[in-house]
Short mmCIF file of C-alpha atoms in Angstrom, two decimals:
data_model
loop_
_atom_site.label_atom_id
_atom_site.label_comp_id
_atom_site.label_asym_id
_atom_site.label_seq_id
_atom_site.Cartn_x
_atom_site.Cartn_y
_atom_site.Cartn_z
CA MET A 1 22.54 8.86 -34.01
CA LEU A 2 23.98 5.80 -32.92
CA THR A 3 27.49 4.54 -33.83
CA THR A 4 28.16 2.21 -36.55
CA GLU A 5 28.99 -0.39 -34.23
CA ALA A 6 25.77 0.22 -32.05
CA LEU A 7 23.67 0.02 -35.02
CA VAL A 8 25.26 -3.08 -36.22
CA LYS A 9 24.47 -4.61 -32.60
CA GLU A 10 20.88 -3.34 -32.75
CA LEU A 11 20.29 -4.75 -36.02
CA VAL A 12 21.59 -8.07 -35.28
CA GLU A 13 19.86 -8.26 -32.26
CA LYS A 14 16.46 -7.48 -34.18
CA ASN A 15 17.20 -9.97 -37.08
CA GLY A 16 19.28 -12.70 -35.47
CA ARG A 17 22.68 -14.04 -35.63
CA THR A 18 22.45 -16.63 -38.53
CA ARG A 19 23.67 -16.35 -41.72
CA ASN A 20 20.04 -15.68 -43.20
CA SER A 21 19.84 -12.53 -41.52
CA LEU A 22 22.90 -10.92 -43.28
CA MET A 23 20.51 -9.45 -45.83
CA PRO A 24 18.42 -7.42 -43.45
CA VAL A 25 21.52 -6.44 -41.42
CA LEU A 26 23.16 -5.12 -44.41
CA GLN A 27 20.08 -3.45 -45.61
CA GLY A 28 19.49 -1.72 -42.19
CA ILE A 29 22.81 -0.21 -42.26
CA VAL A 30 22.46 1.47 -45.70
CA GLN A 31 18.98 2.78 -44.62
CA GLN A 32 20.98 4.50 -41.89
CA GLU A 33 24.18 5.22 -43.37
CA HIS A 34 23.42 5.50 -47.19
CA PHE A 35 26.19 2.85 -47.57
CA LEU A 36 28.40 0.22 -46.29
CA SER A 37 31.54 1.38 -44.74
CA GLU A 38 34.93 -0.86 -44.29
CA GLU A 39 34.00 -0.38 -40.45
CA ALA A 40 30.41 -1.61 -40.85
CA LEU A 41 31.50 -4.51 -43.12
CA LEU A 42 34.03 -5.62 -40.42
CA CYS A 43 31.47 -5.18 -37.55
CA VAL A 44 28.91 -7.09 -39.42
CA ALA A 45 31.71 -9.92 -39.97
CA ARG A 46 32.40 -9.96 -36.43
CA GLU A 47 28.94 -10.09 -35.07
CA LEU A 48 27.56 -12.80 -37.35
CA ASP A 49 31.17 -14.77 -37.27
CA LEU A 50 31.70 -14.73 -40.79
CA ALA A 51 34.89 -13.88 -43.00
CA ALA A 52 34.84 -10.22 -43.80
CA ALA A 53 35.60 -11.04 -47.35
CA ASP A 54 32.33 -13.30 -47.42
CA VAL A 55 30.35 -10.12 -46.05
CA TYR A 56 32.01 -7.90 -48.80
CA GLY A 57 31.35 -10.35 -51.39
CA THR A 58 27.73 -10.75 -50.71
CA ALA A 59 27.40 -6.73 -50.29
CA SER A 60 29.37 -6.14 -53.45
CA PHE A 61 26.68 -8.15 -55.26
CA TYR A 62 23.81 -6.10 -54.82
CA THR A 63 23.01 -2.70 -56.44
CA PHE A 64 21.37 -1.36 -53.64
CA LEU A 65 24.08 -2.41 -51.15
CA ASP A 66 26.45 0.59 -51.89
CA THR A 67 30.17 0.29 -50.88
CA VAL A 68 31.27 3.44 -51.94
CA PRO A 69 29.69 6.75 -50.04
CA ARG A 70 26.46 7.83 -51.06
CA GLY A 71 24.27 11.07 -50.54
CA LYS A 72 21.63 11.45 -48.37
CA ASN A 73 19.15 11.02 -51.15
CA ILE A 74 19.95 8.57 -53.85
CA ILE A 75 18.34 9.32 -57.32
CA ARG A 76 17.90 6.46 -59.77
CA VAL A 77 16.68 6.95 -63.04
CA CYS A 78 15.10 3.97 -64.82
CA LYS A 79 17.18 3.42 -68.07
CA THR A 80 15.40 0.61 -69.87
CA ILE A 81 14.15 0.85 -73.22
CA THR A 82 10.56 2.21 -72.59
CA CYS A 83 11.67 4.84 -70.12
CA HIS A 84 14.35 5.39 -72.90
CA MET A 85 11.50 5.99 -75.54
CA LYS A 86 9.87 8.21 -73.16
CA GLY A 87 12.64 10.57 -72.67
CA LYS A 88 14.91 9.45 -69.87
CA ASP A 89 17.93 11.11 -71.36
CA GLU A 90 16.36 14.52 -70.93
CA ILE A 91 15.71 13.73 -67.26
CA ILE A 92 19.09 12.56 -66.49
CA ASN A 93 20.51 15.70 -68.42
CA THR A 94 18.40 18.04 -66.50
CA LEU A 95 19.18 16.19 -63.20
CA SER A 96 22.80 16.37 -63.97
CA ASN A 97 22.85 20.03 -64.87
CA ALA A 98 20.93 21.18 -61.66
CA LEU A 99 22.90 19.02 -59.22
CA LYS A 100 26.03 19.65 -61.16
CA ILE A 101 26.98 15.98 -60.92
CA LYS A 102 27.30 13.17 -63.30
CA VAL A 103 25.67 9.66 -63.08
CA GLY A 104 27.41 7.91 -60.37
CA GLU A 105 28.47 10.71 -58.48
CA THR A 106 27.69 12.64 -55.38
CA THR A 107 27.15 16.31 -54.70
CA HIS A 108 29.46 18.10 -52.32
CA ASP A 109 26.91 18.70 -49.56
CA LYS A 110 26.64 15.09 -49.54
CA LYS A 111 22.89 15.55 -50.21
CA PHE A 112 22.24 14.00 -53.42
CA THR A 113 23.90 10.88 -55.76
CA LEU A 114 22.66 10.31 -59.09
CA LEU A 115 22.40 6.83 -60.65
CA THR A 116 20.74 4.84 -63.13
CA ALA A 117 18.60 1.79 -62.52
CA ASN A 118 17.97 -1.10 -64.60
CA CYS A 119 14.02 -1.07 -65.03
CA LEU A 120 12.16 -0.01 -61.96
CA GLY A 121 8.89 -1.92 -63.15
CA TRP A 122 6.95 1.27 -64.43
CA CYS A 123 7.47 0.77 -68.09
CA HIS A 124 3.87 1.95 -68.74
CA LYS A 125 4.73 5.19 -66.99
CA GLY A 126 7.98 6.30 -67.84
CA PRO A 127 10.29 7.89 -67.43
CA VAL A 128 10.50 7.08 -64.01
CA MET A 129 12.67 7.69 -61.09
CA LEU A 130 13.38 6.45 -57.48
CA ILE A 131 14.63 8.68 -54.84
CA ASN A 132 15.19 6.44 -51.42
CA ASP A 133 12.37 4.31 -51.51
CA GLU A 134 9.75 6.72 -53.38
CA VAL A 135 8.73 6.25 -56.82
CA TYR A 136 8.24 8.92 -59.11
CA PRO A 137 6.78 7.97 -62.55
CA GLU A 138 5.41 9.83 -65.56
CA LEU A 139 8.28 12.65 -65.25
CA THR A 140 8.83 15.58 -67.46
CA PRO A 141 12.22 17.50 -66.68
CA GLN A 142 10.25 20.13 -65.07
CA LYS A 143 8.31 18.02 -62.91
CA ALA A 144 11.75 15.82 -61.70
CA LEU A 145 13.33 19.29 -61.15
CA GLU A 146 10.56 20.28 -58.61
CA ILE A 147 10.64 16.98 -56.88
CA VAL A 148 14.34 17.12 -56.29
CA GLU A 149 13.97 20.69 -55.07
CA GLU A 150 11.66 19.56 -52.20
CA TYR A 151 13.99 17.10 -51.19
CA ALA A 152 16.75 19.84 -51.41
CA LYS A 153 14.40 21.80 -49.14
CA SER A 154 13.74 18.90 -46.84
CA THR A 155 17.41 17.57 -46.25
CA HIS A 156 19.23 19.60 -43.75
CA MET B 1 -10.29 -6.97 -88.95
CA GLU B 2 -12.51 -8.59 -86.48
CA ASN B 3 -11.11 -8.73 -82.96
CA ASN B 4 -11.71 -11.73 -80.75
CA LEU B 5 -9.42 -10.90 -78.16
CA LYS B 6 -11.11 -11.59 -74.64
CA LYS B 7 -10.47 -9.61 -71.80
CA VAL B 8 -11.40 -11.31 -68.54
CA ASP B 9 -11.57 -10.03 -65.11
CA ILE B 10 -10.34 -12.76 -62.51
CA ILE B 11 -7.47 -11.38 -60.44
CA PHE B 12 -8.68 -7.88 -60.01
CA GLU B 13 -12.22 -9.02 -59.74
CA VAL B 14 -13.98 -7.35 -56.80
CA ASP B 15 -16.74 -9.84 -55.33
CA ASP B 16 -18.11 -8.67 -51.96
CA LYS B 17 -19.68 -12.21 -51.24
CA CYS B 18 -16.20 -13.78 -51.56
CA THR B 19 -13.24 -12.78 -49.48
CA PRO B 20 -9.83 -14.48 -50.03
CA LEU B 21 -10.25 -15.68 -46.30
CA GLU B 22 -13.68 -17.10 -47.12
CA VAL B 23 -11.80 -19.04 -50.13
CA LEU B 24 -9.57 -20.23 -47.40
CA ASP B 25 -11.94 -21.45 -45.19
CA LYS B 26 -13.56 -23.24 -47.94
CA THR B 27 -10.69 -24.85 -49.32
CA LEU B 28 -9.14 -26.01 -46.24
CA LYS B 29 -12.02 -28.12 -45.50
CA ARG B 30 -11.02 -30.20 -48.55
CA SER B 31 -8.03 -32.78 -48.63
CA ALA B 32 -5.05 -31.57 -49.92
CA ASP B 33 -4.96 -34.51 -52.94
CA ASP B 34 -8.54 -32.79 -54.12
CA ILE B 35 -7.11 -29.43 -54.10
CA ILE B 36 -3.88 -31.02 -56.24
CA LEU B 37 -6.30 -32.63 -58.56
CA ASP B 38 -8.25 -29.49 -59.10
CA LEU B 39 -5.10 -27.53 -59.90
CA ILE B 40 -3.62 -30.22 -62.13
CA ASP B 41 -6.91 -30.05 -64.08
CA SER B 42 -7.05 -26.41 -64.36
CA GLY B 43 -4.17 -26.68 -66.65
CA LEU B 44 -2.57 -23.81 -64.59
CA LYS B 45 1.16 -23.31 -65.55
CA GLY B 46 3.32 -20.96 -63.84
CA ARG B 47 3.01 -17.43 -64.76
CA GLY B 48 6.54 -16.26 -64.24
CA GLY B 49 7.43 -17.35 -67.60
CA ALA B 50 8.89 -20.98 -67.13
CA GLY B 51 5.45 -22.47 -67.27
CA PHE B 52 5.95 -25.40 -65.11
CA PRO B 53 2.26 -26.88 -64.15
CA THR B 54 1.58 -25.78 -60.70
CA GLY B 55 -0.60 -28.68 -59.35
CA LEU B 56 2.46 -30.96 -59.98
CA LYS B 57 4.87 -28.72 -58.25
CA TRP B 58 2.62 -28.84 -55.37
CA LYS B 59 2.13 -32.66 -55.63
CA PHE B 60 5.89 -33.37 -55.88
CA THR B 61 6.65 -31.16 -52.64
CA ARG B 62 3.95 -32.78 -50.99
CA ASN B 63 5.41 -36.08 -51.47
CA GLU B 64 8.77 -34.95 -49.93
CA SER B 65 9.35 -36.41 -46.77
CA GLY B 66 10.59 -33.85 -43.92
CA ASP B 67 9.05 -31.64 -41.10
CA VAL B 68 10.16 -28.42 -42.65
CA LYS B 69 9.03 -27.22 -45.86
CA TYR B 70 8.47 -23.66 -47.10
CA VAL B 71 5.90 -21.88 -49.56
CA ILE B 72 7.94 -18.72 -51.26
CA CYS B 73 6.31 -16.22 -53.51
CA ASN B 74 8.53 -14.74 -55.99
CA ALA B 75 8.04 -11.17 -56.15
CA ASP B 76 11.46 -10.41 -57.73
CA GLU B 77 9.66 -9.04 -60.69
CA GLY B 78 12.54 -7.14 -62.66
CA GLU B 79 12.26 -8.37 -66.49
CA PRO B 80 12.23 -5.08 -68.48
CA GLY B 81 8.50 -4.35 -69.67
CA THR B 82 7.10 -6.26 -66.91
CA PHE B 83 5.27 -4.39 -64.15
CA LYS B 84 2.00 -6.78 -63.40
CA ASP B 85 3.18 -8.36 -60.16
CA ARG B 86 3.48 -4.90 -58.72
CA GLU B 87 -0.04 -3.98 -59.65
CA ILE B 88 -1.20 -7.37 -58.12
CA LEU B 89 0.81 -6.82 -54.85
CA ASP B 90 -0.81 -3.31 -54.61
CA ARG B 91 -4.24 -4.02 -55.43
CA VAL B 92 -5.10 -7.65 -54.29
CA PRO B 93 -2.42 -8.68 -51.75
CA GLU B 94 -4.90 -10.92 -49.60
CA LYS B 95 -5.20 -13.15 -52.73
CA ILE B 96 -1.51 -13.73 -52.67
CA PHE B 97 -1.72 -14.55 -48.91
CA ALA B 98 -4.54 -17.06 -49.19
CA GLY B 99 -2.76 -18.84 -52.36
CA MET B 100 0.38 -19.22 -49.99
CA THR B 101 -1.65 -20.34 -47.24
CA ILE B 102 -3.49 -22.96 -49.35
CA CYS B 103 -0.05 -24.24 -50.67
CA GLY B 104 1.27 -24.38 -46.95
CA TYR B 105 -1.69 -26.42 -46.24
CA VAL B 106 -1.23 -29.00 -49.27
CA ILE B 107 2.62 -29.53 -48.81
CA GLY B 108 2.47 -29.40 -45.04
CA ALA B 109 4.71 -26.00 -44.64
CA LYS B 110 4.35 -23.56 -41.60
CA GLU B 111 6.19 -20.74 -43.19
CA GLY B 112 6.02 -18.74 -46.21
CA TYR B 113 7.96 -16.03 -47.45
CA ILE B 114 7.46 -12.97 -49.92
CA TYR B 115 10.83 -12.16 -51.49
CA LEU B 116 10.02 -8.60 -52.86
CA ARG B 117 12.41 -6.93 -55.30
CA GLY B 118 14.13 -3.98 -53.57
CA GLU B 119 12.66 -1.57 -56.02
CA TYR B 120 9.14 -2.27 -54.83
CA ASN B 121 10.04 -1.49 -51.13
CA PHE B 122 7.41 1.56 -51.34
CA LEU B 123 4.80 -1.12 -51.32
CA LEU B 124 6.04 -2.57 -47.96
CA LYS B 125 4.02 -0.34 -45.59
CA ASN B 126 0.52 -1.10 -47.15
CA LEU B 127 1.75 -4.89 -47.50
CA LEU B 128 2.88 -5.26 -44.06
CA LYS B 129 -0.22 -3.89 -42.43
CA LYS B 130 -2.47 -6.30 -44.53
CA LEU B 131 -0.19 -9.07 -43.91
CA GLU B 132 -0.30 -8.37 -40.07
CA ASP B 133 -4.25 -8.56 -40.14
CA PHE B 134 -3.98 -11.71 -42.43
CA ASN B 135 -1.47 -13.66 -39.90
CA ASN B 136 -3.74 -12.64 -37.20
CA ALA B 137 -6.72 -13.96 -39.31
CA LEU B 138 -4.76 -17.22 -39.44
CA LYS B 139 -3.96 -17.59 -35.85
CA LYS B 140 -7.67 -16.88 -35.04
CA ARG B 141 -8.68 -19.92 -37.04
CA ASN B 142 -5.66 -21.97 -35.41
CA ILE B 143 -4.08 -22.37 -38.79
CA ASP B 144 -0.55 -22.96 -38.17
CA PHE B 145 1.03 -20.95 -41.10
CA ARG B 146 2.75 -17.53 -40.98
CA ILE B 147 3.98 -15.49 -43.80
CA TYR B 148 6.96 -12.91 -43.81
CA PHE B 149 8.71 -10.47 -46.21
CA LYS B 150 11.99 -10.41 -47.38
CA SER B 151 13.49 -7.59 -49.36
CA GLY B 152 15.67 -8.03 -52.38
CA SER B 153 18.41 -5.31 -52.96
CA GLY B 154 18.41 -4.83 -56.37
CA ALA B 155 19.60 -7.78 -58.42
CA TYR B 156 17.46 -9.04 -61.55
CA VAL B 157 18.96 -12.65 -61.37
CA CYS B 158 17.38 -13.06 -57.78
CA GLY B 159 14.37 -13.72 -59.93
CA GLU B 160 15.92 -17.16 -60.83
CA GLU B 161 14.25 -19.39 -57.86
CA SER B 162 17.75 -20.73 -56.82
CA ALA B 163 19.43 -17.61 -56.84
CA LEU B 164 16.44 -15.91 -54.98
CA PHE B 165 17.23 -18.85 -52.08
CA GLU B 166 20.73 -17.96 -51.93
CA SER B 167 19.88 -14.21 -51.54
CA MET B 168 17.56 -15.36 -48.69
CA GLU B 169 20.05 -17.28 -47.01
CA GLY B 170 22.30 -14.08 -46.90
CA LYS B 171 24.61 -15.10 -49.88
CA ARG B 172 25.32 -13.67 -53.45
CA GLY B 173 22.45 -14.26 -55.59
CA GLU B 174 24.04 -16.85 -57.65
CA PRO B 175 21.88 -19.53 -59.12
CA ARG B 176 22.49 -23.13 -58.13
CA ASN B 177 23.07 -26.33 -60.19
CA LYS B 178 20.14 -28.33 -60.60
CA PRO B 179 19.28 -30.79 -59.87
CA PRO B 180 18.04 -30.86 -56.99
CA TYR B 181 15.03 -28.89 -57.92
CA PRO B 182 13.60 -26.75 -55.34
CA THR B 183 10.63 -29.29 -54.76
CA VAL B 184 13.39 -31.33 -53.17
CA ALA B 185 16.26 -28.78 -51.77
CA GLY B 186 15.21 -25.21 -52.10
CA TYR B 187 15.29 -22.55 -49.11
CA ASN B 188 17.54 -23.87 -46.25
CA SER B 189 17.71 -26.91 -48.36
CA LYS B 190 14.35 -27.84 -47.73
CA PRO B 191 11.71 -28.98 -49.96
CA THR B 192 10.18 -25.72 -51.15
CA VAL B 193 7.33 -24.61 -53.55
CA ILE B 194 8.35 -21.23 -55.29
CA ASN B 195 5.55 -19.66 -57.41
CA ASN B 196 5.12 -16.42 -59.08
CA VAL B 197 2.80 -13.96 -57.75
CA GLU B 198 0.19 -14.26 -60.40
CA THR B 199 0.45 -17.85 -60.15
CA LEU B 200 -0.36 -17.91 -56.32
CA VAL B 201 -3.45 -15.56 -56.87
CA TYR B 202 -4.88 -17.91 -59.78
CA THR B 203 -4.55 -20.63 -57.28
CA THR B 204 -6.96 -18.91 -54.80
CA MET B 205 -9.06 -18.13 -57.57
CA ILE B 206 -9.01 -21.58 -59.23
CA CYS B 207 -9.97 -22.76 -55.49
CA HIS B 208 -13.04 -20.07 -55.50
CA MET B 209 -14.44 -20.69 -58.87
CA GLY B 210 -13.66 -24.38 -59.50
CA PRO B 211 -11.14 -25.57 -62.25
CA GLU B 212 -13.62 -25.73 -64.97
CA LYS B 213 -14.23 -22.05 -65.51
CA PHE B 214 -10.67 -21.63 -65.42
CA LYS B 215 -9.93 -24.31 -68.02
CA ALA B 216 -12.56 -22.94 -70.49
CA LEU B 217 -10.53 -19.89 -70.96
CA GLY B 218 -7.31 -20.21 -73.61
CA THR B 219 -6.21 -23.20 -75.65
CA SER B 220 -5.54 -26.76 -75.02
CA ASP B 221 -1.89 -25.89 -74.45
CA SER B 222 -2.42 -22.65 -72.90
CA ARG B 223 -5.23 -22.81 -70.32
CA GLY B 224 -6.70 -19.79 -68.82
CA SER B 225 -6.06 -16.07 -68.48
CA LYS B 226 -2.90 -14.02 -67.69
CA VAL B 227 -2.05 -10.37 -66.82
CA PHE B 228 -0.13 -8.76 -69.64
CA SER B 229 1.82 -5.59 -69.31
CA VAL B 230 1.75 -3.54 -72.27
CA SER B 231 4.06 -0.54 -72.88
CA GLY B 232 6.05 1.16 -75.42
CA ASP B 233 4.45 2.51 -78.48
CA THR B 234 0.91 2.10 -77.45
CA PRO B 235 -1.89 4.76 -76.96
CA ILE B 236 -3.14 2.73 -73.70
CA PRO B 237 -0.28 1.24 -71.81
CA GLY B 238 -1.10 -0.69 -68.73
CA ILE B 239 -1.92 -3.93 -67.11
CA TYR B 240 -4.63 -6.33 -68.85
CA GLU B 241 -5.95 -9.49 -68.10
CA LEU B 242 -6.66 -11.62 -71.25
CA GLU B 243 -7.35 -15.03 -72.43
CA LEU B 244 -3.91 -17.04 -73.38
CA GLY B 245 -3.66 -18.28 -76.92
CA MET B 246 -4.48 -14.91 -78.63
CA PRO B 247 -2.91 -14.50 -82.14
CA LEU B 248 -0.50 -11.39 -82.11
CA HIS B 249 -2.34 -9.40 -84.84
CA GLU B 250 -5.40 -9.20 -82.72
CA PHE B 251 -3.22 -7.89 -79.68
CA VAL B 252 -1.83 -5.46 -82.05
CA ASN B 253 -4.98 -4.34 -83.39
CA GLU B 254 -6.21 -3.56 -79.94
CA PHE B 255 -3.04 -2.23 -78.28
CA GLY B 256 -0.51 -1.11 -81.05
CA ASP B 257 -0.77 2.65 -82.50
CA GLY B 258 -1.32 1.55 -86.05
CA ASP B 259 2.32 1.93 -86.94
CA THR B 260 3.59 -1.16 -85.06
CA LYS B 261 6.70 -2.64 -86.86
CA ALA B 262 7.50 -5.15 -83.72
CA VAL B 263 6.56 -6.67 -80.46
CA GLN B 264 8.92 -7.69 -77.91
CA VAL B 265 7.00 -10.97 -76.54
CA GLY B 266 8.19 -11.82 -72.98
CA GLY B 267 10.38 -9.11 -71.83
CA ALA B 268 13.97 -8.56 -72.71
CA SER B 269 14.61 -12.06 -72.54
CA GLY B 270 11.82 -12.90 -75.01
CA HIS B 271 11.28 -12.81 -78.69
CA CYS B 272 10.98 -9.97 -81.02
CA VAL B 273 8.19 -10.35 -83.43
CA PRO B 274 8.28 -8.41 -86.80
CA ARG B 275 5.08 -7.44 -88.36
CA LYS B 276 5.15 -9.73 -91.02
CA LYS B 277 4.97 -12.53 -88.52
CA PHE B 278 1.79 -10.89 -86.33
CA ASN B 279 -0.64 -13.26 -88.28
CA ASP B 280 0.77 -16.56 -87.33
CA THR B 281 2.27 -15.85 -83.74
CA ILE B 282 0.46 -17.24 -80.98
CA ILE B 283 0.87 -15.77 -77.40
CA GLY B 284 0.89 -18.74 -75.29
CA PHE B 285 2.72 -21.99 -74.56
CA GLU B 286 2.19 -23.42 -78.27
CA GLY B 287 3.82 -20.27 -79.70
CA ILE B 288 5.57 -17.75 -77.68
CA PRO B 289 5.15 -18.08 -74.09
CA THR B 290 5.52 -14.99 -71.93
CA GLY B 291 5.55 -13.96 -68.77
CA GLY B 292 3.26 -11.01 -69.58
CA SER B 293 5.63 -8.51 -70.82
CA MET B 294 4.38 -6.94 -74.54
CA MET B 295 6.73 -4.16 -75.54
CA ILE B 296 5.36 -2.59 -78.68
CA PHE B 297 7.58 -0.50 -80.95
CA ASN B 298 6.73 1.56 -84.07
CA SER B 299 8.31 2.29 -87.20
CA SER B 300 10.21 5.24 -85.85
CA ARG B 301 12.30 3.07 -83.44
CA SER B 302 15.84 1.98 -84.14
CA MET B 303 15.96 -1.94 -83.32
CA TYR B 304 19.61 -1.54 -83.14
CA ASN B 305 19.07 0.86 -80.04
CA VAL B 306 16.43 -1.82 -78.77
CA LEU B 307 19.01 -4.61 -78.79
CA HIS B 308 21.76 -2.70 -77.50
CA ASP B 309 19.50 -1.57 -74.70
CA TYR B 310 18.57 -5.25 -74.09
CA LEU B 311 22.40 -6.30 -74.33
CA GLU B 312 23.55 -3.67 -71.88
CA PHE B 313 20.97 -4.87 -69.43
CA PHE B 314 22.06 -8.59 -69.37
CA THR B 315 25.56 -7.41 -69.18
CA GLU B 316 25.10 -5.25 -66.15
CA GLU B 317 22.78 -8.00 -64.64
CA SER B 318 24.63 -11.19 -65.61
CA CYS B 319 25.65 -12.54 -61.99
CA GLY B 320 29.22 -13.33 -63.44
CA GLN B 321 29.45 -16.84 -62.19
CA CYS B 322 29.68 -18.74 -65.38
CA THR B 323 31.91 -17.77 -67.95
CA PRO B 324 29.39 -18.60 -71.03
CA CYS B 325 26.97 -15.90 -69.68
CA ARG B 326 29.48 -13.25 -68.18
CA VAL B 327 31.69 -13.49 -71.39
CA GLY B 328 28.97 -14.02 -73.77
CA CYS B 329 26.86 -11.02 -72.92
CA GLN B 330 29.61 -8.79 -73.17
CA GLN B 331 31.15 -10.09 -76.16
CA LEU B 332 27.55 -9.75 -77.78
CA LEU B 333 27.20 -6.10 -77.08
CA LYS B 334 30.58 -5.19 -77.82
CA GLY B 335 30.03 -7.45 -81.14
CA ILE B 336 27.03 -5.21 -82.32
CA GLU B 337 28.92 -2.13 -81.41
CA ALA B 338 31.95 -3.29 -83.71
CA VAL B 339 29.57 -4.12 -86.68
CA LYS B 340 27.68 -0.88 -86.22
CA ARG B 341 31.18 0.93 -86.26
CA GLY B 342 32.30 -0.94 -89.50
CA GLU B 343 35.23 -2.68 -87.43
CA ARG B 344 33.56 -6.03 -88.23
CA PRO B 345 31.88 -7.28 -91.58
CA PRO B 346 28.24 -7.86 -91.40
CA ALA B 347 28.82 -11.67 -91.31
CA TYR B 348 29.99 -11.32 -87.97
CA LEU B 349 26.59 -11.29 -86.66
CA ASP B 350 26.31 -14.80 -87.64
CA ASP B 351 29.41 -15.63 -85.36
CA LEU B 352 27.62 -13.99 -82.70
CA LYS B 353 24.55 -15.99 -83.39
CA LYS B 354 26.56 -19.06 -82.73
CA LEU B 355 27.91 -17.63 -79.97
CA THR B 356 24.23 -17.51 -78.44
CA GLY B 357 23.95 -20.97 -79.22
CA THR B 358 26.96 -21.74 -76.94
CA MET B 359 25.29 -19.81 -74.44
CA LYS B 360 21.99 -21.59 -74.54
CA ILE B 361 23.60 -24.85 -73.99
CA ALA B 362 26.42 -23.70 -71.47
CA ALA B 363 24.94 -21.05 -69.40
CA LYS B 364 23.94 -22.09 -65.90
CA CYS B 365 20.49 -20.32 -65.82
CA GLY B 366 17.77 -18.76 -67.70
CA LEU B 367 19.64 -15.53 -67.69
CA GLY B 368 22.66 -16.37 -69.87
CA GLN B 369 20.01 -19.24 -71.66
CA SER B 370 17.70 -16.86 -73.07
CA VAL B 371 19.73 -13.77 -74.13
CA GLY B 372 19.84 -15.56 -77.56
CA ASN B 373 16.10 -15.03 -77.93
CA PRO B 374 15.96 -11.36 -78.46
CA PHE B 375 19.42 -11.31 -80.01
CA ASN B 376 18.43 -13.73 -82.78
CA SER B 377 15.15 -12.59 -83.35
CA ILE B 378 16.16 -9.09 -83.91
CA ILE B 379 19.35 -9.88 -85.77
CA ASP B 380 17.27 -12.37 -88.26
CA ASN B 381 14.24 -9.75 -88.77
CA PHE B 382 16.00 -6.44 -88.75
CA ARG B 383 19.59 -7.35 -89.72
CA GLU B 384 19.84 -3.98 -91.81
CA GLU B 385 19.37 -1.88 -88.78
CA ILE B 386 21.93 -3.42 -86.89
CA ILE B 387 24.39 -3.03 -89.75
CA TYR B 388 23.84 0.50 -90.93
#
């Protein structure tokens, strides 16, 4: 695995050194390291010749650009009204009990983070969750558990 | 009751005799002015919700001077209740690419970008493959236009066009002051056409079938059809392409569950229509305009919970740049909670309604300006549910 510095350099090479490439660079880091560390943000600022505060200001604006450590798998359960009507609370409670964490927390083994999301765009097939970039609509508590168990097995 | 609700099939129509590339070949032989005239004649208005005439937008951008112009497809669909663009991106992406290419030809742009919301990244694999094929087909035809993807990172406000440009430029997705409008200074401060996913597909289809067929659908104020995303208390949730200008009672007859008490038209930022107004509410620009979201609630639902959910959404998604929106959203949320708990008198709801009036005038972008739509329509029609 690349060091953070090498990863940033590689992403900057690939996406370019202009301000316009800031988002893809930050997205690339999150994909690899699951969050934006202070080291990563400083490195990006150096490479793109931007103020570190400016880079942090941009990163902290976006929900998917986490600036606190996250687990390898980020679970986002949609919480808007139609998913609420179809039982998102049950899904959250089930996952929360199974993983032994509250919303916003990460498991001790750093495998999972449980979050809520504002509308994932599956209002007709709620409740729905996103794990990393994969979407799982029409959940039942049982189905949600089985999916997460699969991730637990495949994450070493 | 008789139902005249007309389902149409333009966007998802599978017509083997006509591929998007063939529409492109046919259309690019015509003059840019003719294409603009057809679009204006068709009456197509933007399908993202704001409803600006598409042909005029293209015309204004074409008339701007400068070598560099851009075409941007707004695929940052994030309005609760709306999921039509995802379906279009998944099923008929080539029709979007063709629309962007036609637009590029009309305005004189060489680059197009699709700004896809981060929540839809799972679509990327398939889309990138199709885009590569499409870009190669353009190269083969010596068409000097390329399309690229940009991913969002989970910010509802980036669906606002100027916030979207800021995000593409690597900044916080905060809306800009207008004017200048995107047609003058958009992405990278260059003249830009930014259209919703659905709008771009309709431009392709109007070029294919001619403006007359499109114009024949809908009403004089709301021409054509559009894609509706139906969710909530309905036995048949999903995506439907319907003629614009339908009365809401016909919609409820078709999609309601027999116990429908209210329909939230136009997503969380739209209007909530109670049963007693179903008969005289038109879905279209002459009545209640919508980006396509129709959320149906039956009598078992608490409208307090519905409003609370919407306000939580706006409080979290407000970009925080302007005070009317940032503070306003929070105060509305705290306000209805205080009334519910009995800490404030019911008349406090009227003070909160005044606050939405201030937000409408003073907020910088559509997010803060439109929070009053759900707030006032739910307070006015379901006041007792908010208080007790």
